[in-house]
JSON list of C-alpha atoms in Angstrom, two decimals:
[
{"chain": "A", "resi": 99, "resn": "UNK", "atom": "CA", "xyz": [10.31, 15.14, -1.80]},
{"chain": "A", "resi": 100, "resn": "UNK", "atom": "CA", "xyz": [8.71, 17.61, 0.60]},
{"chain": "A", "resi": 101, "resn": "UNK", "atom": "CA", "xyz": [10.53, 20.51, 2.26]},
{"chain": "A", "resi": 102, "resn": "UNK", "atom": "CA", "xyz": [10.04, 18.82, 5.67]},
{"chain": "A", "resi": 103, "resn": "UNK", "atom": "CA", "xyz": [11.66, 15.65, 4.41]},
{"chain": "A", "resi": 104, "resn": "UNK", "atom": "CA", "xyz": [14.53, 17.69, 2.93]},
{"chain": "A", "resi": 105, "resn": "UNK", "atom": "CA", "xyz": [15.14, 19.43, 6.28]},
{"chain": "A", "resi": 106, "resn": "UNK", "atom": "CA", "xyz": [14.99, 16.12, 8.13]},
{"chain": "A", "resi": 107, "resn": "UNK", "atom": "CA", "xyz": [17.59, 14.63, 5.80]},
{"chain": "A", "resi": 108, "resn": "UNK", "atom": "CA", "xyz": [19.89, 17.63, 6.22]},
{"chain": "A", "resi": 109, "resn": "UNK", "atom": "CA", "xyz": [19.67, 17.20, 9.99]},
{"chain": "A", "resi": 110, "resn": "UNK", "atom": "CA", "xyz": [20.40, 13.50, 9.74]},
{"chain": "A", "resi": 111, "resn": "UNK", "atom": "CA", "xyz": [23.08, 13.44, 7.01]},
{"chain": "A", "resi": 112, "resn": "UNK", "atom": "CA", "xyz": [24.48, 16.97, 6.84]},
{"chain": "A", "resi": 113, "resn": "UNK", "atom": "CA", "xyz": [24.95, 19.41, 4.00]},
{"chain": "A", "resi": 114, "resn": "UNK", "atom": "CA", "xyz": [26.92, 17.14, 1.66]},
{"chain": "A", "resi": 115, "resn": "UNK", "atom": "CA", "xyz": [24.34, 15.48, -0.59]},
{"chain": "A", "resi": 116, "resn": "UNK", "atom": "CA", "xyz": [26.86, 12.75, -1.50]},
{"chain": "A", "resi": 117, "resn": "UNK", "atom": "CA", "xyz": [26.53, 11.42, 2.08]},
{"chain": "A", "resi": 118, "resn": "UNK", "atom": "CA", "xyz": [22.76, 11.13, 1.78]},
{"chain": "A", "resi": 119, "resn": "UNK", "atom": "CA", "xyz": [21.07, 7.83, 0.87]},
{"chain": "A", "resi": 120, "resn": "UNK", "atom": "CA", "xyz": [21.30, 7.19, -2.86]},
{"chain": "A", "resi": 121, "resn": "UNK", "atom": "CA", "xyz": [17.51, 6.91, -3.17]},
{"chain": "A", "resi": 122, "resn": "UNK", "atom": "CA", "xyz": [17.04, 10.50, -1.92]},
{"chain": "A", "resi": 123, "resn": "UNK", "atom": "CA", "xyz": [19.86, 12.34, -3.69]},
{"chain": "A", "resi": 124, "resn": "UNK", "atom": "CA", "xyz": [18.14, 13.03, -7.01]},
{"chain": "A", "resi": 125, "resn": "UNK", "atom": "CA", "xyz": [14.90, 14.15, -5.36]},
{"chain": "A", "resi": 126, "resn": "UNK", "atom": "CA", "xyz": [16.89, 16.46, -3.05]},
{"chain": "A", "resi": 127, "resn": "UNK", "atom": "CA", "xyz": [18.68, 18.05, -5.98]},
{"chain": "A", "resi": 128, "resn": "UNK", "atom": "CA", "xyz": [15.34, 18.57, -7.75]},
{"chain": "A", "resi": 129, "resn": "UNK", "atom": "CA", "xyz": [13.85, 20.20, -4.65]},
{"chain": "A", "resi": 130, "resn": "UNK", "atom": "CA", "xyz": [16.92, 22.43, -4.27]},
{"chain": "A", "resi": 131, "resn": "UNK", "atom": "CA", "xyz": [16.47, 23.57, -7.88]},
{"chain": "A", "resi": 132, "resn": "UNK", "atom": "CA", "xyz": [12.69, 24.07, -7.52]},
{"chain": "A", "resi": 133, "resn": "UNK", "atom": "CA", "xyz": [12.72, 25.80, -4.10]},
{"chain": "A", "resi": 134, "resn": "UNK", "atom": "CA", "xyz": [16.18, 27.33, -3.63]},
{"chain": "A", "resi": 135, "resn": "UNK", "atom": "CA", "xyz": [15.26, 29.41, -0.56]},
{"chain": "A", "resi": 136, "resn": "UNK", "atom": "CA", "xyz": [14.04, 26.41, 1.45]},
{"chain": "A", "resi": 137, "resn": "UNK", "atom": "CA", "xyz": [16.99, 24.28, 0.42]},
{"chain": "A", "resi": 138, "resn": "UNK", "atom": "CA", "xyz": [19.56, 27.02, 0.99]},
{"chain": "A", "resi": 139, "resn": "UNK", "atom": "CA", "xyz": [18.38, 27.69, 4.55]},
{"chain": "A", "resi": 140, "resn": "UNK", "atom": "CA", "xyz": [18.39, 24.02, 5.51]},
{"chain": "A", "resi": 141, "resn": "UNK", "atom": "CA", "xyz": [21.77, 23.38, 3.86]},
{"chain": "A", "resi": 142, "resn": "UNK", "atom": "CA", "xyz": [23.33, 26.43, 5.55]},
{"chain": "A", "resi": 143, "resn": "UNK", "atom": "CA", "xyz": [22.25, 25.26, 9.00]},
{"chain": "A", "resi": 144, "resn": "UNK", "atom": "CA", "xyz": [23.62, 21.80, 8.22]},
{"chain": "A", "resi": 145, "resn": "UNK", "atom": "CA", "xyz": [26.93, 23.31, 6.94]},
{"chain": "A", "resi": 146, "resn": "UNK", "atom": "CA", "xyz": [27.43, 25.21, 10.19]},
{"chain": "A", "resi": 147, "resn": "UNK", "atom": "CA", "xyz": [26.83, 22.07, 12.23]},
{"chain": "A", "resi": 148, "resn": "UNK", "atom": "CA", "xyz": [29.16, 20.09, 9.94]},
{"chain": "A", "resi": 149, "resn": "UNK", "atom": "CA", "xyz": [31.94, 22.65, 10.56]},
{"chain": "A", "resi": 150, "resn": "UNK", "atom": "CA", "xyz": [31.44, 22.55, 14.32]},
{"chain": "A", "resi": 151, "resn": "UNK", "atom": "CA", "xyz": [31.56, 18.77, 14.35]},
{"chain": "A", "resi": 152, "resn": "UNK", "atom": "CA", "xyz": [34.60, 18.67, 12.05]},
{"chain": "A", "resi": 153, "resn": "UNK", "atom": "CA", "xyz": [36.56, 21.02, 14.33]},
{"chain": "A", "resi": 154, "resn": "UNK", "atom": "CA", "xyz": [35.52, 19.33, 17.57]},
{"chain": "A", "resi": 155, "resn": "UNK", "atom": "CA", "xyz": [38.20, 17.14, 19.07]},
{"chain": "A", "resi": 156, "resn": "UNK", "atom": "CA", "xyz": [37.40, 13.48, 19.21]},
{"chain": "A", "resi": 157, "resn": "UNK", "atom": "CA", "xyz": [38.34, 11.59, 22.30]},
{"chain": "A", "resi": 158, "resn": "UNK", "atom": "CA", "xyz": [37.96, 7.90, 22.76]},
{"chain": "A", "resi": 159, "resn": "UNK", "atom": "CA", "xyz": [35.36, 7.21, 25.42]},
{"chain": "A", "resi": 160, "resn": "UNK", "atom": "CA", "xyz": [36.81, 6.60, 28.85]},
{"chain": "A", "resi": 161, "resn": "UNK", "atom": "CA", "xyz": [36.33, 3.36, 30.74]},
{"chain": "A", "resi": 162, "resn": "UNK", "atom": "CA", "xyz": [33.81, 5.01, 33.06]},
{"chain": "A", "resi": 163, "resn": "UNK", "atom": "CA", "xyz": [31.63, 6.20, 30.16]},
{"chain": "A", "resi": 164, "resn": "UNK", "atom": "CA", "xyz": [31.83, 2.82, 28.44]},
{"chain": "A", "resi": 165, "resn": "UNK", "atom": "CA", "xyz": [30.68, 1.03, 31.60]},
{"chain": "A", "resi": 166, "resn": "UNK", "atom": "CA", "xyz": [27.77, 3.43, 32.12]},
{"chain": "A", "resi": 167, "resn": "UNK", "atom": "CA", "xyz": [26.63, 2.90, 28.53]},
{"chain": "A", "resi": 168, "resn": "UNK", "atom": "CA", "xyz": [26.80, -0.88, 28.90]},
{"chain": "A", "resi": 169, "resn": "UNK", "atom": "CA", "xyz": [24.90, -0.79, 32.20]},
{"chain": "A", "resi": 170, "resn": "UNK", "atom": "CA", "xyz": [22.22, 1.47, 30.69]},
{"chain": "A", "resi": 171, "resn": "UNK", "atom": "CA", "xyz": [21.69, -0.84, 27.70]},
{"chain": "A", "resi": 172, "resn": "UNK", "atom": "CA", "xyz": [18.46, -2.86, 27.73]},
{"chain": "A", "resi": 173, "resn": "UNK", "atom": "CA", "xyz": [18.68, -6.53, 28.63]},
{"chain": "A", "resi": 174, "resn": "UNK", "atom": "CA", "xyz": [18.57, -9.15, 25.92]},
{"chain": "A", "resi": 175, "resn": "UNK", "atom": "CA", "xyz": [15.02, -10.23, 25.10]},
{"chain": "A", "resi": 176, "resn": "UNK", "atom": "CA", "xyz": [15.70, -13.77, 23.98]},
{"chain": "A", "resi": 177, "resn": "UNK", "atom": "CA", "xyz": [15.38, -15.23, 27.47]},
{"chain": "A", "resi": 178, "resn": "UNK", "atom": "CA", "xyz": [12.28, -13.17, 28.19]},
{"chain": "A", "resi": 179, "resn": "UNK", "atom": "CA", "xyz": [10.55, -14.48, 25.07]},
{"chain": "A", "resi": 180, "resn": "UNK", "atom": "CA", "xyz": [11.55, -18.04, 25.92]},
{"chain": "A", "resi": 181, "resn": "UNK", "atom": "CA", "xyz": [10.03, -17.77, 29.38]},
{"chain": "A", "resi": 182, "resn": "UNK", "atom": "CA", "xyz": [6.84, -16.29, 27.99]},
{"chain": "A", "resi": 183, "resn": "UNK", "atom": "CA", "xyz": [6.58, -19.16, 25.54]},
{"chain": "A", "resi": 184, "resn": "UNK", "atom": "CA", "xyz": [7.19, -21.75, 28.25]},
{"chain": "A", "resi": 185, "resn": "UNK", "atom": "CA", "xyz": [4.66, -20.18, 30.59]},
{"chain": "A", "resi": 186, "resn": "UNK", "atom": "CA", "xyz": [2.12, -20.24, 27.74]},
{"chain": "A", "resi": 187, "resn": "UNK", "atom": "CA", "xyz": [2.81, -23.94, 27.20]},
{"chain": "A", "resi": 188, "resn": "UNK", "atom": "CA", "xyz": [2.35, -24.59, 30.93]},
{"chain": "A", "resi": 189, "resn": "UNK", "atom": "CA", "xyz": [-0.92, -22.69, 30.96]},
{"chain": "A", "resi": 190, "resn": "UNK", "atom": "CA", "xyz": [-2.16, -24.60, 27.91]},
{"chain": "A", "resi": 191, "resn": "UNK", "atom": "CA", "xyz": [-1.18, -27.95, 29.46]},
{"chain": "A", "resi": 192, "resn": "UNK", "atom": "CA", "xyz": [-2.97, -27.02, 32.69]},
{"chain": "A", "resi": 193, "resn": "UNK", "atom": "CA", "xyz": [-6.15, -26.09, 30.87]},
{"chain": "A", "resi": 194, "resn": "UNK", "atom": "CA", "xyz": [-6.00, -29.29, 28.81]},
{"chain": "A", "resi": 195, "resn": "UNK", "atom": "CA", "xyz": [-5.58, -31.37, 31.98]},
{"chain": "A", "resi": 196, "resn": "UNK", "atom": "CA", "xyz": [-8.55, -29.62, 33.60]},
{"chain": "A", "resi": 197, "resn": "UNK", "atom": "CA", "xyz": [-10.67, -30.33, 30.51]},
{"chain": "A", "resi": 198, "resn": "UNK", "atom": "CA", "xyz": [-9.72, -34.01, 30.53]},
{"chain": "A", "resi": 199, "resn": "UNK", "atom": "CA", "xyz": [-10.50, -34.25, 34.25]},
{"chain": "A", "resi": 200, "resn": "UNK", "atom": "CA", "xyz": [-13.91, -32.67, 33.67]},
{"chain": "A", "resi": 201, "resn": "UNK", "atom": "CA", "xyz": [-14.77, -35.11, 30.88]},
{"chain": "A", "resi": 202, "resn": "UNK", "atom": "CA", "xyz": [-13.56, -38.07, 32.97]},
{"chain": "A", "resi": 203, "resn": "UNK", "atom": "CA", "xyz": [-15.63, -36.96, 35.95]},
{"chain": "A", "resi": 204, "resn": "UNK", "atom": "CA", "xyz": [-18.68, -36.51, 33.74]},
{"chain": "A", "resi": 205, "resn": "UNK", "atom": "CA", "xyz": [-18.30, -39.99, 32.28]},
{"chain": "A", "resi": 206, "resn": "UNK", "atom": "CA", "xyz": [-17.75, -41.53, 35.71]},
{"chain": "A", "resi": 207, "resn": "UNK", "atom": "CA", "xyz": [-20.83, -39.91, 37.23]},
{"chain": "A", "resi": 208, "resn": "UNK", "atom": "CA", "xyz": [-23.24, -40.10, 34.28]},
{"chain": "A", "resi": 209, "resn": "UNK", "atom": "CA", "xyz": [-23.89, -43.87, 34.21]},
{"chain": "A", "resi": 210, "resn": "UNK", "atom": "CA", "xyz": [-24.88, -43.89, 37.89]},
{"chain": "A", "resi": 211, "resn": "UNK", "atom": "CA", "xyz": [-27.35, -41.03, 37.58]},
{"chain": "A", "resi": 212, "resn": "UNK", "atom": "CA", "xyz": [-28.81, -41.53, 34.11]},
{"chain": "A", "resi": 213, "resn": "UNK", "atom": "CA", "xyz": [-30.15, -45.01, 33.49]},
{"chain": "A", "resi": 214, "resn": "UNK", "atom": "CA", "xyz": [-31.07, -45.89, 29.91]},
{"chain": "A", "resi": 215, "resn": "UNK", "atom": "CA", "xyz": [-34.70, -46.84, 29.25]},
{"chain": "A", "resi": 216, "resn": "UNK", "atom": "CA", "xyz": [-35.19, -50.60, 29.44]},
{"chain": "A", "resi": 217, "resn": "UNK", "atom": "CA", "xyz": [-37.75, -52.26, 27.25]},
{"chain": "A", "resi": 218, "resn": "UNK", "atom": "CA", "xyz": [-39.75, -55.28, 28.29]},
{"chain": "A", "resi": 219, "resn": "UNK", "atom": "CA", "xyz": [-38.73, -58.56, 26.64]},
{"chain": "A", "resi": 220, "resn": "UNK", "atom": "CA", "xyz": [-41.16, -58.90, 23.69]},
{"chain": "A", "resi": 221, "resn": "UNK", "atom": "CA", "xyz": [-42.75, -55.46, 23.84]},
{"chain": "A", "resi": 222, "resn": "UNK", "atom": "CA", "xyz": [-42.91, -53.36, 20.71]},
{"chain": "A", "resi": 223, "resn": "UNK", "atom": "CA", "xyz": [-40.31, -50.56, 20.98]},
{"chain": "A", "resi": 224, "resn": "UNK", "atom": "CA", "xyz": [-42.69, -48.12, 19.30]},
{"chain": "A", "resi": 225, "resn": "UNK", "atom": "CA", "xyz": [-45.38, -48.65, 21.95]},
{"chain": "A", "resi": 226, "resn": "UNK", "atom": "CA", "xyz": [-42.82, -48.17, 24.74]},
{"chain": "A", "resi": 227, "resn": "UNK", "atom": "CA", "xyz": [-41.53, -44.93, 23.16]},
{"chain": "A", "resi": 228, "resn": "UNK", "atom": "CA", "xyz": [-45.04, -43.55, 22.78]},
{"chain": "A", "resi": 229, "resn": "UNK", "atom": "CA", "xyz": [-45.84, -44.45, 26.38]},
{"chain": "A", "resi": 230, "resn": "UNK", "atom": "CA", "xyz": [-42.69, -42.69, 27.62]},
{"chain": "A", "resi": 231, "resn": "UNK", "atom": "CA", "xyz": [-43.33, -39.53, 25.60]},
{"chain": "A", "resi": 232, "resn": "UNK", "atom": "CA", "xyz": [-47.06, -39.29, 26.36]},
{"chain": "A", "resi": 233, "resn": "UNK", "atom": "CA", "xyz": [-47.95, -36.76, 29.03]},
{"chain": "A", "resi": 234, "resn": "UNK", "atom": "CA", "xyz": [-50.00, -38.20, 31.88]},
{"chain": "A", "resi": 235, "resn": "UNK", "atom": "CA", "xyz": [-53.61, -37.10, 31.72]},
{"chain": "A", "resi": 236, "resn": "UNK", "atom": "CA", "xyz": [-54.45, -37.76, 35.32]},
{"chain": "A", "resi": 237, "resn": "UNK", "atom": "CA", "xyz": [-52.26, -36.94, 38.36]},
{"chain": "A", "resi": 238, "resn": "UNK", "atom": "CA", "xyz": [-53.17, -40.38, 39.70]},
{"chain": "A", "resi": 239, "resn": "UNK", "atom": "CA", "xyz": [-51.24, -41.96, 36.80]},
{"chain": "A", "resi": 240, "resn": "UNK", "atom": "CA", "xyz": [-48.01, -40.47, 38.14]},
{"chain": "A", "resi": 241, "resn": "UNK", "atom": "CA", "xyz": [-47.94, -42.76, 41.14]}
]
């Protein structure tokens, strides 16, 4: 345990080591034995605060204070997360619908604009393919 951690625990749990978390008690006692000046200062400050708090009167909170605390509390997040999830589902559905519409439009338009190559009745398919791939040598052949 470091001296900073020891001071933080005294501020959080007070000067009585029996009120500290069980996992930190032994390490705190070892630090107090190894560095008595650091531990004594931190424990003395915590003892003074413990005495002040012990002598302070405790009053139940009034209705006004209770209402202000409730009004200042953050809103529940469960509904917020649900709406975020639903909006994400809506966005995903919209994007999926747009994708489907794009594919459908592409399939509807493609057959009208791209005609497959038609081969003559008894012609050899290899000769037709070579003729289609061959670059014209003379610009007159293009017409």
